[in-house]
XYZ file of C-alpha atoms in Angstrom:
665
model
C -21.753 -60.588 -51.225
C -24.205 -58.653 -49.261
C -25.985 -55.181 -50.625
C -28.806 -52.770 -50.266
C -31.883 -51.860 -51.896
C -30.934 -48.822 -53.914
C -28.579 -51.490 -55.495
C -30.652 -54.003 -56.667
C -33.332 -50.228 -57.596
C -30.502 -48.822 -59.897
C -30.090 -52.910 -61.925
C -33.642 -53.386 -62.388
C -33.164 -56.490 -60.562
C -33.898 -58.904 -57.507
C -31.442 -58.379 -53.799
C -32.672 -61.655 -53.725
C -30.806 -62.200 -56.810
C -27.947 -59.413 -56.041
C -27.045 -61.097 -52.819
C -26.383 -65.045 -53.772
C -25.037 -63.996 -57.688
C -21.256 -63.256 -57.975
C -19.968 -59.094 -59.142
C -19.101 -60.815 -62.954
C -22.805 -61.686 -63.588
C -24.698 -59.020 -62.134
C -23.395 -57.044 -64.492
C -22.946 -58.921 -66.950
C -26.796 -59.522 -66.636
C -27.622 -55.428 -66.518
C -25.422 -53.622 -68.696
C -25.166 -56.778 -71.892
C -21.071 -55.910 -71.068
C -19.222 -55.642 -67.400
C -15.897 -53.662 -67.072
C -14.552 -56.314 -64.775
C -10.853 -55.893 -65.836
C -10.965 -52.736 -65.381
C -12.571 -52.938 -61.754
C -10.276 -56.363 -61.936
C -7.075 -53.999 -61.978
C -8.025 -51.461 -60.316
C -8.113 -54.385 -57.319
C -4.535 -55.742 -58.438
C -2.839 -52.387 -57.721
C -4.412 -51.184 -55.420
C -5.912 -47.811 -56.434
C -9.193 -46.271 -55.822
C -10.426 -46.017 -59.402
C -13.343 -45.049 -60.613
C -15.177 -47.046 -64.248
C -18.015 -46.080 -66.371
C -20.415 -48.073 -68.188
C -24.076 -48.195 -69.528
C -27.187 -49.784 -68.095
C -30.765 -49.801 -69.548
C -29.397 -46.072 -70.556
C -28.121 -44.677 -67.962
C -24.654 -43.500 -67.247
C -23.596 -45.303 -63.689
C -19.863 -44.948 -62.144
C -18.670 -47.891 -60.434
C -15.711 -46.972 -58.199
C -13.575 -49.644 -56.409
C -12.025 -48.977 -53.319
C -10.574 -49.578 -49.733
C -8.493 -52.621 -51.481
C -6.552 -55.048 -48.962
C -4.469 -57.909 -50.536
C -3.555 -59.826 -46.934
C -4.124 -63.058 -47.837
C -8.017 -61.964 -49.429
C -9.917 -59.927 -51.163
C -12.311 -57.560 -49.434
C -14.085 -55.338 -51.947
C -15.751 -51.693 -51.253
C -18.059 -50.689 -54.562
C -19.655 -47.740 -54.680
C -22.949 -47.684 -57.409
C -23.834 -43.890 -59.083
C -26.669 -43.209 -60.963
C -25.270 -40.128 -63.478
C -27.700 -37.136 -64.259
C -27.916 -37.203 -68.370
C -25.359 -34.472 -70.090
C -23.824 -33.842 -66.563
C -20.480 -34.446 -65.056
C -22.524 -34.366 -62.093
C -22.862 -37.219 -59.753
C -26.193 -38.466 -58.817
C -26.892 -39.641 -55.380
C -25.418 -42.019 -53.783
C -26.515 -45.900 -53.824
C -24.258 -47.151 -51.687
C -23.925 -51.062 -51.410
C -23.174 -51.838 -47.751
C -19.754 -52.387 -46.842
C -19.064 -55.647 -47.501
C -16.284 -56.226 -45.715
C -15.586 -59.815 -44.269
C -13.049 -59.384 -42.725
C -14.512 -56.864 -40.442
C -17.887 -58.748 -39.953
C -15.887 -62.347 -40.052
C -14.048 -60.373 -36.857
C -17.378 -59.850 -35.266
C -18.770 -62.720 -35.699
C -15.367 -64.841 -34.010
C -15.464 -62.212 -31.342
C -19.575 -62.785 -30.452
C -18.396 -67.062 -30.443
C -15.329 -66.268 -27.953
C -18.270 -64.324 -26.260
C -20.755 -66.765 -25.994
C -18.065 -69.242 -24.826
C -17.391 -67.159 -22.406
C -20.545 -66.711 -21.754
C -20.636 -70.730 -20.280
C -18.333 -69.740 -17.727
C -20.891 -66.830 -16.077
C -22.700 -68.212 -12.918
C -25.057 -64.861 -12.376
C -26.820 -62.299 -13.922
C -24.627 -59.187 -13.214
C -21.592 -61.055 -14.364
C -23.345 -62.016 -17.657
C -24.560 -58.096 -17.657
C -20.635 -57.898 -17.474
C -19.691 -58.728 -20.464
C -22.127 -58.444 -22.185
C -20.529 -54.106 -22.024
C -17.035 -55.329 -21.958
C -18.242 -56.889 -25.549
C -19.272 -53.267 -26.286
C -16.341 -51.489 -26.170
C -14.400 -53.911 -26.975
C -15.573 -55.009 -30.055
C -16.946 -51.888 -31.956
C -16.804 -47.131 -31.639
C -18.473 -47.053 -28.750
C -17.679 -47.251 -25.382
C -21.011 -45.875 -23.589
C -23.307 -49.360 -23.071
C -24.947 -50.731 -19.893
C -27.373 -53.937 -19.311
C -30.318 -53.334 -17.806
C -32.376 -56.500 -16.532
C -35.565 -56.380 -14.872
C -36.168 -56.113 -10.901
C -39.871 -57.782 -10.646
C -39.662 -56.285 -6.839
C -39.430 -53.224 -7.937
C -41.352 -53.888 -11.129
C -38.800 -52.154 -12.564
C -35.279 -52.611 -15.001
C -32.592 -51.718 -12.920
C -29.188 -51.126 -14.198
C -27.041 -53.492 -14.005
C -23.386 -53.763 -15.678
C -21.836 -50.290 -17.338
C -18.419 -49.358 -18.891
C -16.712 -46.947 -17.748
C -17.270 -44.654 -19.896
C -21.240 -45.212 -18.937
C -20.420 -44.835 -15.141
C -18.176 -41.798 -15.810
C -20.916 -40.236 -17.038
C -23.499 -40.805 -15.091
C -21.416 -39.408 -12.098
C -20.894 -36.102 -13.950
C -24.503 -36.086 -15.013
C -26.469 -37.595 -11.661
C -30.137 -36.746 -13.699
C -28.780 -38.797 -17.001
C -30.773 -42.090 -17.430
C -28.870 -43.105 -20.202
C -32.390 -42.846 -22.428
C -34.534 -45.052 -19.759
C -37.268 -44.656 -21.226
C -36.449 -45.815 -24.922
C -34.584 -49.259 -22.918
C -37.992 -49.885 -21.800
C -40.050 -49.362 -24.678
C -37.624 -51.844 -26.634
C -38.068 -53.678 -23.537
C -41.646 -54.604 -23.510
C -41.727 -54.536 -27.966
C -38.877 -56.601 -27.698
C -37.705 -55.482 -30.655
C -34.331 -53.114 -31.533
C -34.931 -49.236 -31.428
C -32.527 -46.868 -32.059
C -32.919 -43.120 -31.140
C -32.328 -40.698 -34.022
C -30.020 -38.037 -32.335
C -31.648 -34.593 -31.532
C -32.086 -31.166 -32.990
C -32.503 -29.090 -30.344
C -29.029 -27.165 -30.675
C -29.963 -26.593 -26.861
C -29.230 -30.356 -26.163
C -26.662 -31.868 -23.602
C -23.309 -33.270 -26.273
C -25.033 -37.137 -25.005
C -28.347 -35.762 -25.404
C -27.678 -35.639 -29.048
C -26.064 -38.856 -29.788
C -28.161 -41.488 -31.217
C -29.357 -44.588 -28.352
C -29.922 -48.087 -29.361
C -31.596 -50.728 -27.394
C -32.197 -54.145 -28.050
C -34.055 -56.746 -25.473
C -32.204 -59.101 -23.693
C -35.251 -62.007 -24.587
C -37.124 -60.642 -21.574
C -34.897 -59.845 -18.715
C -34.232 -56.866 -19.516
C -32.469 -54.707 -22.281
C -29.285 -53.844 -23.578
C -28.235 -49.930 -24.480
C -25.761 -48.245 -26.065
C -24.519 -44.253 -26.762
C -22.792 -43.426 -29.873
C -20.263 -40.687 -29.807
C -21.492 -39.033 -32.916
C -24.139 -38.216 -34.582
C -23.648 -40.076 -37.334
C -25.424 -43.408 -35.687
C -25.950 -47.194 -36.109
C -25.127 -48.642 -39.291
C -27.457 -51.862 -39.873
C -23.940 -54.161 -39.233
C -23.546 -52.449 -35.594
C -27.119 -53.058 -35.036
C -26.873 -57.079 -36.316
C -24.644 -57.369 -34.132
C -25.733 -55.868 -30.273
C -28.973 -57.553 -31.775
C -27.544 -60.978 -31.065
C -25.947 -59.943 -28.850
C -28.656 -59.447 -27.009
C -29.865 -62.919 -27.994
C -27.432 -64.709 -26.790
C -27.034 -62.762 -22.888
C -30.805 -63.693 -23.030
C -30.216 -66.206 -23.711
C -27.211 -67.323 -21.294
C -29.472 -65.488 -18.497
C -31.992 -67.752 -19.277
C -29.952 -70.962 -19.098
C -28.319 -69.471 -15.411
C -31.366 -68.682 -14.098
C -33.011 -72.110 -14.703
C -30.057 -73.586 -13.179
C -29.959 -71.605 -10.044
C -34.057 -72.349 -10.183
C -33.207 -76.032 -9.903
C -30.062 -75.354 -7.621
C -32.487 -73.459 -4.412
C -34.654 -76.354 -5.270
C -32.355 -79.032 -4.399
C -31.265 -76.693 -1.321
C -34.081 -75.969 0.062
C -35.594 -80.051 -0.636
C -32.113 -80.463 1.448
C -32.843 -77.851 4.031
C -36.669 -79.610 4.269
C -34.842 -82.953 4.984
C -32.420 -81.340 7.451
C -35.745 -80.077 9.125
C -38.057 -83.458 8.391
C -35.025 -85.831 10.516
C -33.823 -83.084 13.136
C -38.356 -82.739 14.134
C -39.135 -86.442 13.714
C -35.527 -86.630 16.064
C -36.615 -85.287 19.116
C -40.528 -86.095 18.729
C -38.735 -90.226 18.892
C -37.114 -88.409 21.699
C -39.818 -86.511 24.023
C -41.559 -91.018 24.041
C -38.911 -90.779 27.056
C -39.163 -87.830 29.041
C -40.939 -87.756 31.873
C -41.082 -84.250 32.994
C -41.537 -81.332 31.755
C -38.125 -79.903 32.103
C -37.051 -82.963 30.510
C -39.356 -82.544 27.545
C -38.281 -78.211 27.145
C -34.584 -78.913 27.625
C -34.562 -82.361 24.747
C -36.172 -79.684 22.578
C -33.949 -76.733 23.190
C -30.638 -78.859 22.683
C -31.805 -80.710 20.213
C -31.904 -77.640 18.207
C -29.611 -75.806 18.327
C -27.147 -78.697 18.021
C -28.452 -78.845 14.636
C -26.426 -76.289 13.797
C -29.702 -75.107 11.739
C -30.323 -72.210 13.884
C -28.606 -70.312 16.766
C -31.096 -70.534 19.874
C -34.252 -71.725 20.938
C -36.133 -71.152 24.437
C -39.196 -71.880 26.060
C -41.705 -70.039 27.708
C -44.192 -70.509 30.317
C -47.906 -68.253 30.426
C -47.264 -67.178 33.678
C -50.592 -64.780 35.311
C -51.928 -62.283 32.776
C -50.062 -63.870 30.116
C -47.190 -63.623 30.434
C -44.115 -64.984 28.914
C -41.780 -66.505 31.745
C -38.587 -68.232 29.808
C -37.730 -72.111 31.532
C -35.827 -73.408 29.542
C -32.702 -72.035 26.705
C -30.096 -73.337 24.540
C -27.312 -72.075 22.481
C -25.861 -68.268 21.867
C -28.145 -65.328 22.534
C -26.458 -62.567 21.572
C -28.529 -60.669 19.337
C -31.493 -62.971 19.850
C -34.933 -62.118 20.414
C -34.493 -63.153 24.246
C -35.032 -60.978 27.068
C -30.909 -61.078 28.270
C -30.323 -60.116 25.032
C -31.438 -56.570 24.971
C -35.040 -55.104 25.892
C -35.428 -52.980 21.808
C -34.859 -56.733 19.790
C -37.139 -58.299 22.944
C -39.559 -55.816 22.897
C -39.360 -55.879 18.508
C -40.656 -58.872 19.068
C -43.038 -60.074 21.413
C -46.126 -59.204 19.282
C -45.395 -61.835 17.441
C -44.883 -64.047 20.726
C -47.766 -62.770 22.055
C -49.972 -63.175 18.398
C -48.596 -66.711 18.563
C -49.714 -67.305 22.340
C -53.690 -66.161 20.942
C -54.451 -67.966 18.119
C -52.031 -70.940 18.316
C -50.387 -70.172 15.071
C -46.615 -69.756 13.832
C -45.598 -66.644 13.879
C -42.414 -65.092 12.741
C -40.888 -61.915 12.891
C -37.547 -60.800 10.595
C -35.158 -58.624 12.391
C -33.137 -55.652 9.778
C -29.417 -53.958 9.983
C -30.405 -50.019 9.037
C -27.598 -47.836 9.387
C -25.971 -48.823 12.435
C -29.848 -50.228 14.351
C -32.340 -53.212 14.248
C -35.430 -52.989 13.299
C -38.418 -55.272 12.922
C -39.963 -56.550 10.128
C -42.317 -54.000 10.375
C -40.200 -50.764 10.663
C -39.333 -49.401 6.877
C -36.913 -51.735 5.524
C -36.071 -50.505 1.487
C -32.346 -50.217 1.862
C -31.681 -53.023 4.563
C -30.392 -56.555 5.293
C -32.023 -59.134 7.369
C -29.594 -60.313 9.527
C -31.873 -62.461 11.808
C -35.765 -64.829 11.478
C -37.580 -65.936 14.551
C -40.439 -67.900 14.728
C -42.266 -68.457 17.581
C -44.868 -72.211 17.870
C -47.510 -72.707 20.257
C -47.201 -75.719 22.364
C -51.229 -76.666 21.706
C -53.513 -79.649 23.123
C -56.731 -79.328 22.785
C -57.131 -76.157 22.963
C -54.590 -75.630 26.498
C -51.491 -73.469 25.051
C -48.732 -74.758 27.800
C -45.390 -72.674 26.411
C -44.413 -71.070 23.254
C -41.239 -72.431 22.143
C -39.227 -69.747 20.174
C -36.293 -70.814 16.831
C -33.582 -68.283 15.776
C -31.739 -68.535 13.525
C -29.550 -65.887 10.764
C -30.138 -67.716 7.301
C -34.088 -66.756 6.855
C -34.211 -69.483 4.614
C -34.273 -72.645 7.747
C -37.888 -71.397 8.354
C -39.595 -71.412 4.945
C -42.502 -72.827 4.774
C -42.077 -76.937 4.834
C -40.032 -76.068 8.201
C -42.986 -74.083 9.530
C -45.187 -76.861 9.002
C -42.101 -79.303 11.080
C -42.411 -77.219 13.456
C -46.332 -77.145 13.674
C -45.962 -80.301 14.179
C -43.261 -80.391 16.987
C -45.611 -77.724 18.955
C -48.484 -80.593 18.633
C -46.531 -83.485 19.610
C -44.839 -81.083 22.387
C -47.850 -80.278 24.091
C -49.596 -83.856 23.889
C -45.788 -85.128 25.487
C -46.360 -82.340 28.547
C -50.025 -82.944 28.619
C -49.704 -86.504 29.138
C -47.084 -86.272 32.121
C -49.153 -83.997 33.361
C -52.228 -86.112 33.330
C -49.526 -89.407 34.772
C -48.326 -86.913 37.296
C -52.449 -85.778 38.191
C -53.317 -89.186 38.216
C -50.153 -90.786 40.188
C -51.187 -88.308 42.530
C -54.993 -89.235 43.450
C -55.272 -86.221 45.049
C -56.752 -82.494 42.588
C -57.320 -78.946 44.079
C -60.799 -77.286 44.389
C -61.799 -73.861 43.221
C -65.349 -72.574 43.597
C -66.252 -69.468 43.325
C -69.952 -67.203 43.938
C -70.320 -65.096 40.490
C -72.802 -61.883 39.849
C -71.303 -61.479 36.943
C -73.733 -61.702 33.792
C -71.167 -62.291 31.169
C -70.827 -65.771 32.975
C -73.447 -68.250 30.892
C -75.204 -69.570 33.848
C -75.920 -66.619 35.964
C -77.105 -64.926 32.738
C -79.901 -67.535 31.710
C -80.830 -68.270 35.573
C -81.652 -63.997 36.162
C -83.184 -63.718 32.593
C -85.956 -66.908 33.472
C -86.153 -66.457 36.845
C -84.803 -70.353 37.139
C -82.600 -72.807 38.429
C -78.733 -73.506 35.620
C -77.196 -76.763 36.466
C -73.911 -76.793 33.229
C -74.306 -80.434 33.584
C -72.627 -81.603 30.430
C -69.424 -80.112 28.416
C -69.363 -82.042 24.877
C -67.048 -82.050 21.992
C -65.539 -78.833 19.772
C -68.495 -77.999 17.249
C -65.675 -75.929 14.844
C -65.801 -72.484 16.497
C -68.174 -73.542 19.983
C -68.216 -76.134 22.107
C -71.725 -78.613 22.584
C -73.225 -78.251 26.130
C -75.514 -79.218 27.772
C -78.188 -77.272 30.849
C -80.304 -78.311 33.001
C -82.784 -75.631 33.357
C -86.290 -75.764 36.416
C -89.385 -73.753 36.838
C -89.125 -72.351 32.896
C -90.954 -71.902 30.164
C -89.511 -73.153 27.089
C -90.542 -69.680 25.159
C -89.671 -68.106 27.237
C -86.152 -70.677 27.479
C -85.891 -70.071 23.893
C -86.619 -66.979 23.522
C -83.353 -65.787 26.220
C -80.869 -68.052 25.322
C -81.572 -66.993 21.597
C -80.314 -63.297 22.838
C -77.130 -64.460 23.868
C -74.293 -63.685 22.070
C -72.723 -66.097 23.335
C -74.743 -68.463 22.097
C -75.274 -70.682 18.589
C -78.033 -72.639 18.400
C -80.498 -74.049 20.355
C -82.121 -77.056 20.768
C -84.859 -77.946 24.227
C -83.869 -81.511 23.994
C -86.174 -82.423 26.665
C -89.077 -81.817 28.767
C -90.118 -83.750 32.376
C -92.921 -80.765 34.319
C -90.882 -77.961 34.855
C -88.007 -79.061 33.908
C -86.342 -78.787 30.663
C -83.402 -80.136 29.347
C -81.946 -77.752 26.923
C -78.290 -78.390 24.318
C -76.829 -75.346 22.713
C -73.339 -74.354 21.150
C -71.673 -71.833 23.546
C -69.003 -69.738 21.371
C -67.506 -67.974 24.124
C -67.454 -71.063 26.955
C -65.674 -70.898 29.802
C -63.968 -74.464 29.151
C -61.599 -72.880 26.714
C -60.168 -69.947 28.786
C -59.676 -71.744 31.071
C -57.442 -74.263 29.551
C -54.185 -73.432 29.546
C -54.319 -72.941 33.261
C -55.354 -76.624 33.151
C -58.206 -75.993 35.379
C -61.663 -77.974 33.939
C -65.355 -76.868 35.328
C -66.082 -79.096 38.100
C -69.844 -77.526 38.625
C -72.042 -74.445 37.259
C -74.806 -73.775 38.980
C -77.361 -71.002 38.307
C -79.886 -69.493 40.518
C -81.977 -66.434 40.587
C -78.583 -64.456 38.655
C -76.283 -65.901 41.421
C -73.892 -68.490 40.321
C -71.904 -71.072 42.016
C -68.334 -72.509 39.564
C -66.062 -75.132 41.862
C -63.119 -75.692 39.174
C -60.679 -78.686 39.067
C -57.707 -78.604 38.620
C -54.406 -81.197 40.268
C -51.950 -80.178 43.430
C -49.161 -79.143 39.947
C -51.789 -76.685 39.206
C -50.779 -72.772 40.243
C -53.417 -71.674 41.729
C -53.036 -68.477 41.785
C -52.619 -67.831 38.084
C -56.448 -69.819 37.744
C -57.969 -67.427 40.065
C -56.176 -64.294 37.882
C -57.609 -65.983 35.050
C -61.202 -66.367 36.321
C -62.136 -62.567 37.637
C -60.441 -61.303 34.751
C -62.868 -62.860 32.778
C -65.274 -62.763 35.027
C -64.699 -59.275 37.847
C -68.045 -59.861 40.090
C -66.359 -62.794 41.126
C -65.274 -63.829 44.265
C -63.071 -66.680 45.010
C -65.137 -67.753 48.501
C -63.354 -71.617 49.188
C -60.313 -74.107 47.791
C -60.013 -76.862 49.399
C -58.072 -81.140 48.413
C -59.902 -84.092 47.780
C -59.399 -87.384 46.377
C -60.089 -88.497 43.507
C -61.592 -91.715 44.699
C -59.552 -95.163 43.724
C -57.324 -95.750 40.939
C -59.927 -96.807 38.825
C -62.186 -93.870 38.589
C -59.609 -91.132 36.546
C -58.379 -94.201 34.946
C -60.992 -95.163 34.106
C -63.086 -91.745 32.739
C -59.070 -91.443 30.719
C -58.956 -95.171 29.231
C -63.053 -94.766 27.675
C -61.994 -90.946 26.654
C -59.094 -92.105 24.929
C -61.609 -95.624 23.095
C -64.284 -93.381 22.392
C -64.570 -91.349 18.969
C -65.201 -88.078 19.054
C -69.139 -88.650 17.040
C -69.479 -92.000 19.417
C -68.885 -89.233 22.334
C -71.257 -87.345 21.250
C -74.007 -89.402 20.732
C -73.852 -91.442 24.391
C -74.017 -88.001 26.111
C -76.999 -87.355 23.971
C -78.436 -90.229 24.648
C -77.592 -90.345 28.168
C -78.503 -86.855 28.446
C -82.970 -87.061 26.821
C -82.828 -90.033 29.045
C -82.764 -93.028 26.007
C -80.714 -95.661 28.805
C -84.395 -95.249 31.541
C -86.683 -96.984 31.697
C -89.257 -96.072 29.916
C -87.386 -93.974 27.775
C -87.960 -90.742 28.411
C -86.738 -90.419 24.420
C -86.425 -92.147 21.237
C -83.586 -93.371 18.921
C -85.321 -91.351 16.105
C -86.409 -88.349 17.720
C -82.342 -88.281 19.634
C -80.577 -88.831 15.587
C -83.425 -86.638 14.230
C -82.271 -84.133 17.015
C -78.014 -84.656 15.958
C -79.154 -84.649 12.590
C -77.864 -88.626 11.662
C -80.379 -91.652 10.630
C -81.025 -93.474 13.085
C -79.390 -96.823 12.079
C -75.823 -94.227 12.205
C -76.823 -93.323 16.041
C -77.761 -96.868 16.820
C -74.566 -97.774 15.499
C -72.411 -95.671 17.529
C -74.774 -96.347 20.791
C -73.575 -99.816 20.131
C -69.772 -99.527 19.311
C -69.628 -97.091 22.634
C -71.729 -99.507 24.822
C -69.053 -101.520 23.883
C -66.436 -99.811 24.472
C -67.313 -98.091 27.594
C -67.599 -102.496 29.312
C -64.665 -103.519 27.848
C -62.535 -100.965 29.369
C -65.198 -101.300 32.808
C -64.822 -105.263 32.533
C -61.538 -105.103 31.744
C -60.091 -102.620 35.099
C -62.503 -104.561 37.555
C -60.537 -107.901 36.036
C -57.178 -106.044 36.773
C -58.460 -104.773 40.163
C -59.614 -108.291 41.925
C -56.250 -109.580 40.377
C -55.167 -106.525 42.421
């Protein structure tokens, strides 16, 4: 039995007792007698009959109405208070419509909807089932489901009944009570908007509306067909439907997340296998051309990417394509058309400049292609391109460009794999270059005369009016490079002061002093060696004397001499090439010996060995003690001697083993 609070008030009993007991028992307890026979007769005769009885000296009129005898008995009872001495009925105190058959039908419909929702696979499908259930089970044909969209940070319409869609078409400015829907979403509880009393309001504005939350995902809204509003049964049905939609949406969201994670893992495994396969293949490559073609062909053969190409760095850092594979149609490639190519060249240039992977997304908007930096509110991505630098020890050997129409294939994990590929490819190209250099046994020397004060040796020698010799280029120190300068005929105070005023110098330390000659250790933040490393050239000697410098660069025969000269003169405009010559590297042992030692020594061992050598530690008598060198390097004396002993062992091993091989040859 169901009853509202007014029934309990009239009968003088607790509402809980009303809803848990039979009609006979309730009225007998309240009135001492109950006209059960009359009410039962009214039910049996399908008659709208009223009977009267006294409740605590008050007159109460009980009417049995809406009798239905289709297999079950359903009774709707109205209880009215009668004023004393008058036939006029008092205010109506209606019992909730106890139409159990209708309630059971709605409950069964909700169960059927739940079964249908179990097969739904998307939020849109769930939302559509929700509004269709409203239209089928309730006497309301305007319903809508809104779901929260994180990208717009707003509730977006995801499903409408046909009548709701027609209403929006006829009234574009009407938003189906979006404000009230938002309030229900934020509060997490149903909200009923009472009709307005404004006689000038539009017809649909004057109707009540009901909005229930959908478990944190959005709202379900219903617009009444008239001004009578919603009874409690309707509100409860819509609320339960909203809860059901929320539960199913949570399941679908969870399943989608798990599916995306599985797909991401599968893609990552495929990209990982691809990169590992390419790296393994590079071990057998003997030329740069073979390295580049292997990379591009394997990438395209994987079916993960549509196109791949590798570009070399030309003069003025121009990207010159050298190898490609796949279909270039619509791809960010020089042959694909100026528009697309120029759209992503900034990303490729950034990858070369920064040594980091850069990506650019191409979007399609109303028949035109735009890059990701444009306004793409209504655009759909159709291509994503990644530029991967091929780098080894600060030198950029080129850039690998890959494209795909599958946005997810270039995610964070794939970027990490391609970063590894770029490093290994750079290493392989460098190894091939070194091998060719050793086999050729000849190098090219380029001698420049420079007066540009941005050159370190020119600036120092001019400021101190001394001779400045750049003797050693050592290991990287974060953003800088450790260098040694040997200065002659310069006062010590002037040396430190002058060097500290040079913007490119980060730290200064006078290592040794012999008469008027000083050995100074500095950290240079903008070293020439790093600027030239892309070209394959290295600094053989760099000497400054009274503001004029002589710099000799060394490069393999295979290097692009024009590129080296252009690069150097772009860095130091006040310079000129005064000599170009070729020379023998010496016996095969010299270059090979240096390479062997460099490969064996750790960075710290090389740093300690160079510092000790330049400080005169190996002279007799020693120019500087191990303790003072250790202090200058910021390490303990035992650590210094440990690194020195290990470095000496590796140098001697390389020398003696090479000597034994030479004697056998």
